[in-house]
mmCIF file of C-alpha atoms and ligand atoms in Angstrom:
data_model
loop_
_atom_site.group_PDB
_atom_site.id
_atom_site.type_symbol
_atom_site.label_atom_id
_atom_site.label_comp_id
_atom_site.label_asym_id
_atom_site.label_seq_id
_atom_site.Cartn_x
_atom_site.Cartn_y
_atom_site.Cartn_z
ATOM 1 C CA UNK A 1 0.000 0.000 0.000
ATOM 2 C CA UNK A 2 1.249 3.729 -1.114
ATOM 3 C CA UNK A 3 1.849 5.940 2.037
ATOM 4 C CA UNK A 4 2.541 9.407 1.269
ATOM 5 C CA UNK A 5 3.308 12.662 3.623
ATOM 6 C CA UNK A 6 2.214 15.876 1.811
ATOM 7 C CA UNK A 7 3.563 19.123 3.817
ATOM 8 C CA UNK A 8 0.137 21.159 3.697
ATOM 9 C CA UNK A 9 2.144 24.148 5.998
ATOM 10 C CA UNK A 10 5.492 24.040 7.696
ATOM 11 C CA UNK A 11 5.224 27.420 9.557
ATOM 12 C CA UNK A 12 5.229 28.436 13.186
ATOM 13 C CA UNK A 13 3.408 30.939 14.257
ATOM 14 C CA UNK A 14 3.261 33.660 11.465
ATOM 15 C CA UNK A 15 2.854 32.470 7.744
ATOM 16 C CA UNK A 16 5.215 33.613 5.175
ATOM 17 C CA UNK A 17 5.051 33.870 1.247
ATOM 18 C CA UNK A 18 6.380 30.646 0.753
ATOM 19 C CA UNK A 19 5.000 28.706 4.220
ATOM 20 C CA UNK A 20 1.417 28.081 5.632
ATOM 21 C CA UNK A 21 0.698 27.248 9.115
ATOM 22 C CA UNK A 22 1.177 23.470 10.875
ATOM 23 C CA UNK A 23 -0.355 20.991 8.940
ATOM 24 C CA UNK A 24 1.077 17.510 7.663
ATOM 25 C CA UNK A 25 -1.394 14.812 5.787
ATOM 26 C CA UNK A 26 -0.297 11.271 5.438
ATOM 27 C CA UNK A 27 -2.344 9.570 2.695
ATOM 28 C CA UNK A 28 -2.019 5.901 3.350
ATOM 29 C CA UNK A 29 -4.002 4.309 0.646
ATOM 30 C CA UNK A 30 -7.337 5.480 0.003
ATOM 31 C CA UNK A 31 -7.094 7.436 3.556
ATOM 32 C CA UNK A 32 -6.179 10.915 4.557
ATOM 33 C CA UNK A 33 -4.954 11.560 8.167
ATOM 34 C CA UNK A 34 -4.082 15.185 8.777
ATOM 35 C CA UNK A 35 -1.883 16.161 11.797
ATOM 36 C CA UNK A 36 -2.637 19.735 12.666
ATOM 37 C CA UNK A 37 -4.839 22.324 10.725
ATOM 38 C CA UNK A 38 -3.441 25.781 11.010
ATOM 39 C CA UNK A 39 -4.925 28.806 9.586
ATOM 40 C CA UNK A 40 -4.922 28.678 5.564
ATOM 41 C CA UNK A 41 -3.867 25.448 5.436
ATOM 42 C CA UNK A 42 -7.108 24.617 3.343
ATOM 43 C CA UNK A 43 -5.287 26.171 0.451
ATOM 44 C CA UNK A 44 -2.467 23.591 0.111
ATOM 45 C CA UNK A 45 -5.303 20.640 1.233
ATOM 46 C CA UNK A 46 -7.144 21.580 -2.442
ATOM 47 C CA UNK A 47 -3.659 22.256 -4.249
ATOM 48 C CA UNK A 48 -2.415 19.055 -3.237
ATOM 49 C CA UNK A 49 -5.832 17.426 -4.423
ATOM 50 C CA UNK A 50 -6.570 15.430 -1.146
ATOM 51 C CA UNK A 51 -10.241 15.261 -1.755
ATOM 52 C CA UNK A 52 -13.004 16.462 0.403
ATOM 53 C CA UNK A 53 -15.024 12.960 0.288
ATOM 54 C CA UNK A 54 -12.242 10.558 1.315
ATOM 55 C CA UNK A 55 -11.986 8.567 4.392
ATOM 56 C CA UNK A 56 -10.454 11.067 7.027
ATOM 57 C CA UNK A 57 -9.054 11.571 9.996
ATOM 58 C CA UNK A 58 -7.926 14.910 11.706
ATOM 59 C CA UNK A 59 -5.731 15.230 14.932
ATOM 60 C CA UNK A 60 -4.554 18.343 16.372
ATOM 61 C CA UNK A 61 -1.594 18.107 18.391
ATOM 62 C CA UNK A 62 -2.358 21.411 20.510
ATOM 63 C CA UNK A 63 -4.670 24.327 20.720
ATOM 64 C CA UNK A 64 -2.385 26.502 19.464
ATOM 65 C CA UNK A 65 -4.088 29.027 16.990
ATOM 66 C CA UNK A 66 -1.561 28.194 14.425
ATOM 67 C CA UNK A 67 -2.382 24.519 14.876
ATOM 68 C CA UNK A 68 -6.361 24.083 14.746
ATOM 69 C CA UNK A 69 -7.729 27.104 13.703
ATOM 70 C CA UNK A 70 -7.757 26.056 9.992
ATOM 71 C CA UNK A 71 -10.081 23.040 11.269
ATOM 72 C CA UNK A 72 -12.926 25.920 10.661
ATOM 73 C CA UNK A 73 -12.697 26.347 7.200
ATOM 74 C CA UNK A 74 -11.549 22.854 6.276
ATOM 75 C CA UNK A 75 -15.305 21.374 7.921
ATOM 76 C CA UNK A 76 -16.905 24.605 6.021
ATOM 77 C CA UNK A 77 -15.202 23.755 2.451
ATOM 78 C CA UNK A 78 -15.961 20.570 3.112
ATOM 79 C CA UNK A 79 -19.730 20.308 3.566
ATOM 80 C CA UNK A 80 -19.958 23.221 0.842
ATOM 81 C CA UNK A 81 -18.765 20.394 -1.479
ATOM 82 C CA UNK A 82 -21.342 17.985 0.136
ATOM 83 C CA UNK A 83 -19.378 15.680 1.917
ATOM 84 C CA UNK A 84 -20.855 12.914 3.459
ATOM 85 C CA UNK A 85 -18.486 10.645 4.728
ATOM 86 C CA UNK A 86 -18.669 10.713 8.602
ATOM 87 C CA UNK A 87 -15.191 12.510 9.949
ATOM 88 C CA UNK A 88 -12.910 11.893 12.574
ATOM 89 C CA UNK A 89 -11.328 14.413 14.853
ATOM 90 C CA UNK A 90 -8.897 14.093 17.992
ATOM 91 C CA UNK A 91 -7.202 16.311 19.807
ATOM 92 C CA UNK A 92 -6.729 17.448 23.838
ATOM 93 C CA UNK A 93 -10.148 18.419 25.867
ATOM 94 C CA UNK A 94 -10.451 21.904 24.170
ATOM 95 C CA UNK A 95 -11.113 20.735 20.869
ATOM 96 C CA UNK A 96 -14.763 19.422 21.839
ATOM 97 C CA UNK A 97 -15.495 23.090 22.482
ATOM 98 C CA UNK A 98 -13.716 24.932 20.061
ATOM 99 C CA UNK A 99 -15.801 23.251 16.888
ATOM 100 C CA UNK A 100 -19.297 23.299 18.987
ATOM 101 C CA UNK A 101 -18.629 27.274 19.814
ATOM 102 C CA UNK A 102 -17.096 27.987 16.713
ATOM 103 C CA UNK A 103 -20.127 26.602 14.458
ATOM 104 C CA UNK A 104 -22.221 27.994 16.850
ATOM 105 C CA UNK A 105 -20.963 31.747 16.930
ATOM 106 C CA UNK A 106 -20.417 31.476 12.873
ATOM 107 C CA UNK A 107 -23.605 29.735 12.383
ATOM 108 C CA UNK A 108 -23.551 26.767 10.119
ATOM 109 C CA UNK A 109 -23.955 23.499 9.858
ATOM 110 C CA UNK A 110 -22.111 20.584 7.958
ATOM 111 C CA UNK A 111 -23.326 17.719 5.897
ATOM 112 C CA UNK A 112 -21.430 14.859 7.412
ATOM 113 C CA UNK A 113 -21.503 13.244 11.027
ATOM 114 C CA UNK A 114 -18.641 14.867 12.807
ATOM 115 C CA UNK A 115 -17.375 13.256 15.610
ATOM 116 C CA UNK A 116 -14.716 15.270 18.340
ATOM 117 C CA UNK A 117 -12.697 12.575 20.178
ATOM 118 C CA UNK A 118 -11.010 13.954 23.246
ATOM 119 C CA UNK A 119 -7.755 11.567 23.683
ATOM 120 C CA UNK A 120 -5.333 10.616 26.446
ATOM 121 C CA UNK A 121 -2.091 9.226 26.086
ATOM 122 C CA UNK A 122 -1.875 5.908 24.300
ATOM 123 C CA UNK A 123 -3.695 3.998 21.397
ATOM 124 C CA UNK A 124 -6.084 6.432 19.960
ATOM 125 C CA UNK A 125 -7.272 4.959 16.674
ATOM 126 C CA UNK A 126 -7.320 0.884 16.156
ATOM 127 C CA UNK A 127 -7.283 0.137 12.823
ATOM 128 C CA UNK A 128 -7.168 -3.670 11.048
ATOM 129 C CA UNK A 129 -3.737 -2.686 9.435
ATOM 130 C CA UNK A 130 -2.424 -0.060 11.555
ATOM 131 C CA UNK A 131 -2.767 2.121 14.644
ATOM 132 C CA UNK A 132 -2.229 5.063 15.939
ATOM 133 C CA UNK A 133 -1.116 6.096 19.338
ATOM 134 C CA UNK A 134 -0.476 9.594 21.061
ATOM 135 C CA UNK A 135 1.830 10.503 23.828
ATOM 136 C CA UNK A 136 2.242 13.948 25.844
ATOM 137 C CA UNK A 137 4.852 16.113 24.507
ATOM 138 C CA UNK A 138 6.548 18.773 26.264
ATOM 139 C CA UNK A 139 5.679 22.744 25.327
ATOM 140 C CA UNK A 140 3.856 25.456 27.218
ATOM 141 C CA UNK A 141 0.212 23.510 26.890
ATOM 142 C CA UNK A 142 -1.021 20.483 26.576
ATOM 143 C CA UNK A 143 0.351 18.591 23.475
ATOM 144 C CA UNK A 144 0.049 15.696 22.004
ATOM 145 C CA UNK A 145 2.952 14.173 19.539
ATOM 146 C CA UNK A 146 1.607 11.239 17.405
ATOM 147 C CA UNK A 147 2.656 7.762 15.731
ATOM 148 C CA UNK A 148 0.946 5.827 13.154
ATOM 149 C CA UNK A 149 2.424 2.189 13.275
ATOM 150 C CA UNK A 150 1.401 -0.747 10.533
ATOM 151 C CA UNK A 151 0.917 -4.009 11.615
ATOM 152 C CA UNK A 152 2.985 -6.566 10.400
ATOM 153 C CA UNK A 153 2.125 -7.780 7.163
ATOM 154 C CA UNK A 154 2.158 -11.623 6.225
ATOM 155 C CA UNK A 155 5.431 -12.936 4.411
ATOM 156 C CA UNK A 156 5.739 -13.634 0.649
ATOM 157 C CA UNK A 157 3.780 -16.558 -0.544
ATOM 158 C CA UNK A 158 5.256 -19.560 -1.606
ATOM 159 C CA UNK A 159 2.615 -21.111 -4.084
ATOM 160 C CA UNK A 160 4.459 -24.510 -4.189
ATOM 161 C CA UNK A 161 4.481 -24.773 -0.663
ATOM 162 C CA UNK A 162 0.117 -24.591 -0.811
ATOM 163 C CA UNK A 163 1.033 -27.108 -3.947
ATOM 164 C CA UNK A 164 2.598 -29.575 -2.007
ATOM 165 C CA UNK A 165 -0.086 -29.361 1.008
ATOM 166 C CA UNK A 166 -2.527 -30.319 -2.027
ATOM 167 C CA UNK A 167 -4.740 -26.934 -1.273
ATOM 168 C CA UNK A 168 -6.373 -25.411 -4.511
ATOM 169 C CA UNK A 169 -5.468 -22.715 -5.604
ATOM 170 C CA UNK A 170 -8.024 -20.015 -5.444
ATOM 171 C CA UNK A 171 -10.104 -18.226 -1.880
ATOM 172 C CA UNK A 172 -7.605 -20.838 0.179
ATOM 173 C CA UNK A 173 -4.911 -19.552 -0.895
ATOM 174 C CA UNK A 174 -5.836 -16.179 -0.615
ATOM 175 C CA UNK A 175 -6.857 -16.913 2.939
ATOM 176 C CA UNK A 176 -3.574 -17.985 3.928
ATOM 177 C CA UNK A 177 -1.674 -15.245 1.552
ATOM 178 C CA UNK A 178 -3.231 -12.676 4.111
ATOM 179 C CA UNK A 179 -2.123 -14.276 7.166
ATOM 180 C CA UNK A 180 -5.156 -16.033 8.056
ATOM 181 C CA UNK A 181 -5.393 -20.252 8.942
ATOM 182 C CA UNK A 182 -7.889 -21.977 7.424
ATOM 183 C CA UNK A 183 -9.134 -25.756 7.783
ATOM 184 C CA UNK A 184 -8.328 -28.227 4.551
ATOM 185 C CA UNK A 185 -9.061 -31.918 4.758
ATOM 186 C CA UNK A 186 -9.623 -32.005 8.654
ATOM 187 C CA UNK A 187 -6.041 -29.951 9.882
ATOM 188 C CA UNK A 188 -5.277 -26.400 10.320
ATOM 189 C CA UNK A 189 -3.359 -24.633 7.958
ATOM 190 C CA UNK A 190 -1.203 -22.125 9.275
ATOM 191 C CA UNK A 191 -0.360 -19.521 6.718
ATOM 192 C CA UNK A 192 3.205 -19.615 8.422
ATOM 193 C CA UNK A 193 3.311 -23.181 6.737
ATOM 194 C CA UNK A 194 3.344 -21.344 3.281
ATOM 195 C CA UNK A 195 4.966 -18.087 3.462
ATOM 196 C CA UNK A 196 7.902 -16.339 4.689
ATOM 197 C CA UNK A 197 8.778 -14.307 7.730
ATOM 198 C CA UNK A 198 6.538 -11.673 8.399
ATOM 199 C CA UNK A 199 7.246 -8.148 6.981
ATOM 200 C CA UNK A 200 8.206 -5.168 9.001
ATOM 201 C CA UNK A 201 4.664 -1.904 9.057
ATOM 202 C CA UNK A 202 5.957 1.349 8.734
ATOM 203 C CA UNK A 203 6.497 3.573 11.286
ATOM 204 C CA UNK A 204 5.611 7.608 10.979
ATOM 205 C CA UNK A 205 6.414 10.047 13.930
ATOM 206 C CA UNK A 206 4.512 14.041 14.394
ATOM 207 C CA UNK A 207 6.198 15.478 17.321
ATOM 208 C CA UNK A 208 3.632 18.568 17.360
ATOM 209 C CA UNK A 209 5.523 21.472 19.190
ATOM 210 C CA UNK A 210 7.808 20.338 22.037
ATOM 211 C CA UNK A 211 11.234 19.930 23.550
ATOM 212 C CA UNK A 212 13.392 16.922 22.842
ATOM 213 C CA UNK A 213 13.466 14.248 26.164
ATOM 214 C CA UNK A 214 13.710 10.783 26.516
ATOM 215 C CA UNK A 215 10.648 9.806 26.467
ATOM 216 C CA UNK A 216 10.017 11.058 22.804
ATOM 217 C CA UNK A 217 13.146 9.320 22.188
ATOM 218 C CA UNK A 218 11.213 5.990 23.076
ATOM 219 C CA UNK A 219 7.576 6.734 21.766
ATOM 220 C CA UNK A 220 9.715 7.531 18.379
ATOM 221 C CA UNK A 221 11.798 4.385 17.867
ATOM 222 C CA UNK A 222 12.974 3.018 15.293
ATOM 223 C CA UNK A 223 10.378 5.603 13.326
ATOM 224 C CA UNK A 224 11.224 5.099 9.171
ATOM 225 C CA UNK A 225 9.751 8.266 8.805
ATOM 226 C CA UNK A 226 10.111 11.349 11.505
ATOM 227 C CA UNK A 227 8.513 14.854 11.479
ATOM 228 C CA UNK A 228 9.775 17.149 13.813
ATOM 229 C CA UNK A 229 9.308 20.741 15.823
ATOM 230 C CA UNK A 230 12.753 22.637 13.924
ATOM 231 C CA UNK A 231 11.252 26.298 14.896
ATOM 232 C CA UNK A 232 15.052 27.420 15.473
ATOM 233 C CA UNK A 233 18.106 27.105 14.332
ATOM 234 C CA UNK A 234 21.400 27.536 16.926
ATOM 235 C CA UNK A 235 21.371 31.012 16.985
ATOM 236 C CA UNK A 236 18.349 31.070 18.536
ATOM 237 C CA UNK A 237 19.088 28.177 20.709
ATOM 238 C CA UNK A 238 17.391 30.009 24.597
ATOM 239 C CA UNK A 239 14.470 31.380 22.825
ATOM 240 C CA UNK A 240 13.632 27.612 21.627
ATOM 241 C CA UNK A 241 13.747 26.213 25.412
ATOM 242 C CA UNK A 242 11.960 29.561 26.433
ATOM 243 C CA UNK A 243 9.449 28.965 24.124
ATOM 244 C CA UNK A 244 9.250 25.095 24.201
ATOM 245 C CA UNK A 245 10.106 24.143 21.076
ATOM 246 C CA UNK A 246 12.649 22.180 19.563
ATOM 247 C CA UNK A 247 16.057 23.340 17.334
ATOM 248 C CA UNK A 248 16.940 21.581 14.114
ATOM 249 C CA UNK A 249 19.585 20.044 15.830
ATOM 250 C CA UNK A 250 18.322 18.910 18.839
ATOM 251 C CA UNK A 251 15.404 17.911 16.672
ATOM 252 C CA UNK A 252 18.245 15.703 15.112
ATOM 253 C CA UNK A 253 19.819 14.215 18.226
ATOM 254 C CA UNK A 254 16.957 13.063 19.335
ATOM 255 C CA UNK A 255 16.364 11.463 15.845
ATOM 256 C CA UNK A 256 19.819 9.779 15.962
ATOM 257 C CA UNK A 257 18.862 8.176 19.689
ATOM 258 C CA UNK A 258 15.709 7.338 18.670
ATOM 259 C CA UNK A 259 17.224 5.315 15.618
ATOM 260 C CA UNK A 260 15.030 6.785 12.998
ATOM 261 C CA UNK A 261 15.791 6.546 9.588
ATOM 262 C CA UNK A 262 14.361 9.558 7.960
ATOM 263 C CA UNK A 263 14.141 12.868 10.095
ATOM 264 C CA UNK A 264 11.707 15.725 8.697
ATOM 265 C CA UNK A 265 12.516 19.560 9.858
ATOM 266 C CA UNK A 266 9.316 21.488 9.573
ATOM 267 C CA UNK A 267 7.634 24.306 11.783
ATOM 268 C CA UNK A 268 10.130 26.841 10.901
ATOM 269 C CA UNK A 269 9.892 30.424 12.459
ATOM 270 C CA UNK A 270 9.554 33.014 9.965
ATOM 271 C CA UNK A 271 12.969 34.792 10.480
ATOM 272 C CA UNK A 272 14.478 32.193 8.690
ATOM 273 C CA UNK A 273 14.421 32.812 4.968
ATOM 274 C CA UNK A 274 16.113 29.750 3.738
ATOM 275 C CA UNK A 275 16.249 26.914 6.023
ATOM 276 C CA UNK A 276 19.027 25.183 4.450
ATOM 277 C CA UNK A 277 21.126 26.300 7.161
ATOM 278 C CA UNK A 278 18.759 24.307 9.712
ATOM 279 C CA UNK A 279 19.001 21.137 7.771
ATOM 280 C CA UNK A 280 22.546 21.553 7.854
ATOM 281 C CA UNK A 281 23.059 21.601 11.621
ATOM 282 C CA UNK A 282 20.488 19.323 11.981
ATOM 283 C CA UNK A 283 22.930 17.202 9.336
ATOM 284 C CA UNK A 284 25.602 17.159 11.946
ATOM 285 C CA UNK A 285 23.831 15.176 13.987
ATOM 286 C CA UNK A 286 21.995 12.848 11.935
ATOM 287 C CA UNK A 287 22.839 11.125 8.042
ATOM 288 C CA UNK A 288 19.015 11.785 6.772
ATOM 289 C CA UNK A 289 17.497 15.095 7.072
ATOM 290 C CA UNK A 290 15.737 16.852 4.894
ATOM 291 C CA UNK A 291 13.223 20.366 5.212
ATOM 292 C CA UNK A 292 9.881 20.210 4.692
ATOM 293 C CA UNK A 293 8.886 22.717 2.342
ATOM 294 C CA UNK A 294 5.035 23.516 1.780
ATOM 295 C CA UNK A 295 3.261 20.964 -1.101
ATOM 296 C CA UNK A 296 6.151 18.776 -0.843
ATOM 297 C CA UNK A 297 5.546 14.780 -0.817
ATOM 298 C CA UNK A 298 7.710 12.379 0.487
ATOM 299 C CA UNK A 299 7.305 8.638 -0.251
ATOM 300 C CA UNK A 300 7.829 6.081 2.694
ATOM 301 C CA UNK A 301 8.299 2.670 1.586
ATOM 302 C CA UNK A 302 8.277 -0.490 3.071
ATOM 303 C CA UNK A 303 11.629 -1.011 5.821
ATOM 304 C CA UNK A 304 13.871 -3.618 3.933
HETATM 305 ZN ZN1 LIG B 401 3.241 25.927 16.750
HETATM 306 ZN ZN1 LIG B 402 2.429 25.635 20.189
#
């Protein structure tokens, strides 16, 4: 299955002419998950051609204004082009309140069942092929970072394996190609019996706005794919523990500790023109860093 992240806004705080506000969409198949929704960020959601009818799921990391206020205009777009697939939100206890007052005080309605799902730490969406869990970060309010995780998938198929049990070929051999037993002349067919080791999910990290510590080092292990609170670079090195956020290095030590394979900079603070200079420090410290840039996909395939 194709898992994209599209960069939708890779701003803090206050936009610029090339960067939106916080908001990152993984598109995992036929499914869009969206990690934050800042202001504006509806823009790059149609530009990017996400669809407004899909299978969705929205988590906000924080209430922030530059994280969930686009949330607003996303739900209005969205039921102005009729959806009506039922959508998922999540997010810390404010979030319940912010869309009820918010629809209320700007009066309208939407076309699709909306359901708000306040969250505490741990497994927050259960899935048959993946899930995705939530742990507390560390910045001035309550924040949640985020990590989708596949299931392991069955191993390849071996066809003359099936052959030499005698099972037809056909819905038995499907059965056991996706993991499942099934029952052929009177025994139980493991679909271990016919296929190879099981193959490694992917694993996609969204710090939200924080500080490094160990215990994001943890909930982000081994992560193939990890975006990351880069607000600063190392001139600015006090104002990011003031603040609560993370620099491009330190977003790249943790990386390193965390053994992550990929390390996304985003959330950039708009005194920094070009960011190259963050993905360089951040370089130092780890072999695989890039910066997100706004509209910008990134493939994650399969770990080897
Ligand atoms: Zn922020
Ligand atoms: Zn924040």
């Amino acid at each position: 299955m194709q898992l994209k992240v599209v960069f939708l806004g890779t701003a803090s705080a206050i936009p610029t002419s090339t960067r939106g506000l916080s908001s990152t969409a993984i598109v995992r198949g036929n499914e869009v998950l969206i990690f934050d929704a800042g202001e504006g960020m509806q823009r790059n959601f149609i530009e990017a051609g996400l669809g407004s009818n899909k299978k969705t799921k929205i988590f906000i990391t924080h209430m922030h204004s530059d994280h969930c206020i686009g949330l607003l205009g996303l739900l209005q777009t969205m039921s102005l082009q009729n959806r009506d697939v039922p959508l998922q939100v999540y997010g810390p206890e404010l979030i319940g309140d912010f869309v009820e007052s918010n629809m209320k005080l700007l009066h309208f309605g939407l076309t699709f069942p909306l359901n708000v799902n306040i969250i505490k730490e741990g497994i927050v969406v259960e899935e048959s092929d993946y899930i995705i869990r939530a742990k507390l970060a560390e910045h001035s309010v309550k924040t949640y970072s985020y990590c989708l995780e596949e299931h392991e998938r069955p191993g390849t198929f071996y066809p003359e394996k099936a052959q030499k049990l005698g099972i037809p070929k056909g819905g038995l051999w499907h059965k056991l190609q996706h993991g499942e037993q099934i029952e052929f002349k009177g025994r139980i067919v493991r679909s271990e019996e016919v296929t190879g080791p099981k193959r490694k999910g992917r694993k996609i990290g969204i710090s939200g706005d924080t500080r490094v510590n160990d215990e994001l080092v943890e909930f982000f292990k081994d992560c193939d794919l990890l975006i990351f609170d880069s607000t600063y670079g190392e001139d600015h090195k006090d104002k990011a523990a003031e603040n609560m956020h993370s620099t491009a290095k330190e977003a790249a030590t943790l990386a390193s500790r965390a053994n992550v394979k990929k390390l996304v900079l985003t959330h950039f603070s708009a005194r920094y023109d070009d960011v190259k200079v963050l993905a360089k420090e951040a370089s130092e410290m780890h072999p695989n860093v890039v910066a997100a840039e706004d509209l910008v996909v990134i493939e994650v395939p399969y770990p080897q």
